[in-house]
mmCIF file of C-alpha atoms in Angstrom:
data_model
loop_
_atom_site.group_PDB
_atom_site.id
_atom_site.type_symbol
_atom_site.label_atom_id
_atom_site.label_comp_id
_atom_site.label_asym_id
_atom_site.label_seq_id
_atom_site.Cartn_x
_atom_site.Cartn_y
_atom_site.Cartn_z
ATOM 1 C CA MET A 15 -3.815 7.939 -19.159
ATOM 2 C CA GLU A 16 -7.026 8.146 -17.178
ATOM 3 C CA SER A 17 -6.576 8.714 -13.461
ATOM 4 C CA LYS A 18 -8.556 6.649 -10.948
ATOM 5 C CA ILE A 19 -9.173 6.866 -7.212
ATOM 6 C CA ALA A 20 -8.160 3.736 -5.349
ATOM 7 C CA VAL A 21 -7.635 2.471 -1.824
ATOM 8 C CA LEU A 22 -4.728 0.132 -1.313
ATOM 9 C CA ALA A 23 -5.033 -2.099 1.763
ATOM 10 C CA ILE A 24 -1.749 -3.411 3.116
ATOM 11 C CA ILE A 25 -1.312 -5.940 5.926
ATOM 12 C CA VAL A 26 2.191 -6.303 7.306
ATOM 13 C CA SER A 27 2.956 -9.459 9.281
ATOM 14 C CA ASP A 28 6.753 -9.090 9.227
ATOM 15 C CA LEU A 29 8.072 -5.882 10.782
ATOM 16 C CA ASN A 30 11.346 -6.342 8.905
ATOM 17 C CA ALA A 31 9.400 -5.351 5.758
ATOM 18 C CA VAL A 32 8.519 -1.860 7.025
ATOM 19 C CA GLU A 33 11.593 -0.154 5.556
ATOM 20 C CA ARG A 34 10.924 -1.659 2.108
ATOM 21 C CA ILE A 35 7.230 -0.666 2.291
ATOM 22 C CA ASN A 36 8.079 2.916 3.205
ATOM 23 C CA GLY A 37 10.570 3.037 0.340
ATOM 24 C CA LEU A 38 7.940 1.912 -2.157
ATOM 25 C CA LEU A 39 5.378 4.371 -0.808
ATOM 26 C CA HIS A 40 7.971 7.131 -1.132
ATOM 27 C CA ASP A 41 8.690 6.099 -4.738
ATOM 28 C CA PHE A 42 4.974 6.396 -5.607
ATOM 29 C CA GLY A 43 4.440 9.461 -3.395
ATOM 30 C CA GLU A 44 3.319 11.776 -6.197
ATOM 31 C CA HIS A 45 0.226 9.569 -6.646
ATOM 32 C CA ILE A 46 -0.618 9.141 -2.955
ATOM 33 C CA ILE A 47 -3.328 11.395 -1.526
ATOM 34 C CA GLY A 48 -2.997 10.074 2.015
ATOM 35 C CA ARG A 49 -2.157 7.100 4.163
ATOM 36 C CA PHE A 50 -3.228 5.745 7.526
ATOM 37 C CA GLY A 51 -1.380 3.130 9.528
ATOM 38 C CA LEU A 52 -2.670 1.174 12.480
ATOM 39 C CA PRO A 53 -0.606 -1.254 14.564
ATOM 40 C CA TYR A 54 -2.648 -4.196 15.840
ATOM 41 C CA LYS A 55 -0.402 -5.486 18.599
ATOM 42 C CA GLN A 56 -2.704 -8.296 19.746
ATOM 43 C CA LYS A 57 -2.405 -9.958 16.316
ATOM 44 C CA LYS A 58 1.185 -8.783 15.696
ATOM 45 C CA VAL A 59 0.332 -7.102 12.387
ATOM 46 C CA ASN A 60 0.170 -3.570 11.017
ATOM 47 C CA VAL A 61 -2.637 -2.420 8.752
ATOM 48 C CA ILE A 62 -2.022 0.427 6.307
ATOM 49 C CA SER A 63 -4.583 2.126 4.046
ATOM 50 C CA VAL A 64 -3.249 4.196 1.160
ATOM 51 C CA VAL A 65 -5.498 6.404 -0.986
ATOM 52 C CA MET A 66 -4.206 7.020 -4.493
ATOM 53 C CA ASP A 67 -5.155 9.108 -7.524
ATOM 54 C CA ALA A 68 -3.281 7.514 -10.414
ATOM 55 C CA PRO A 69 -3.617 5.582 -13.663
ATOM 56 C CA GLN A 70 -4.589 1.939 -13.143
ATOM 57 C CA GLU A 71 -1.147 0.764 -14.272
ATOM 58 C CA ILE A 72 0.556 2.792 -11.518
ATOM 59 C CA ILE A 73 -1.858 1.512 -8.860
ATOM 60 C CA ASN A 74 -1.315 -2.086 -9.988
ATOM 61 C CA SER A 75 2.444 -1.583 -10.078
ATOM 62 C CA LEU A 76 2.596 -0.437 -6.454
ATOM 63 C CA SER A 77 0.278 -3.216 -5.299
ATOM 64 C CA GLY A 78 2.297 -5.822 -7.174
ATOM 65 C CA LYS A 79 5.616 -4.609 -5.783
ATOM 66 C CA LEU A 80 4.199 -4.596 -2.262
ATOM 67 C CA GLY A 81 2.840 -8.111 -2.744
ATOM 68 C CA MET A 82 6.323 -9.365 -3.618
ATOM 69 C CA VAL A 83 7.712 -8.212 -0.259
ATOM 70 C CA GLU A 84 7.946 -11.093 2.220
ATOM 71 C CA GLY A 85 5.418 -10.725 5.052
ATOM 72 C CA VAL A 86 3.195 -8.256 3.146
ATOM 73 C CA SER A 87 -0.278 -8.683 1.606
ATOM 74 C CA SER A 88 -1.980 -6.007 -0.473
ATOM 75 C CA LYS A 89 -5.294 -5.559 -2.266
ATOM 76 C CA VAL A 90 -6.762 -2.703 -4.286
ATOM 77 C CA LEU A 91 -10.274 -1.294 -4.351
ATOM 78 C CA THR A 92 -10.835 1.096 -7.262
ATOM 79 C CA ALA A 93 -13.671 3.615 -7.617
ATOM 80 C CA LYS A 94 -15.884 3.173 -10.689
#
């Protein structure tokens, strides 16, 4: 499978979801190059950027699983 570089943007509006998010990121850890989290207290959300090097199916799988977590939104931007 062809590997792609992607950035996964995650917005967390429910802090109860953090443990589940960290579990998913751990599960996909072999494909994660780096991650950056930023709490935005004024809006009561956390923003996480995850850079991945993985086949498209793996990237989509992580994004889909994150999107099913209550209080979490995720989108993927893939390099050409």
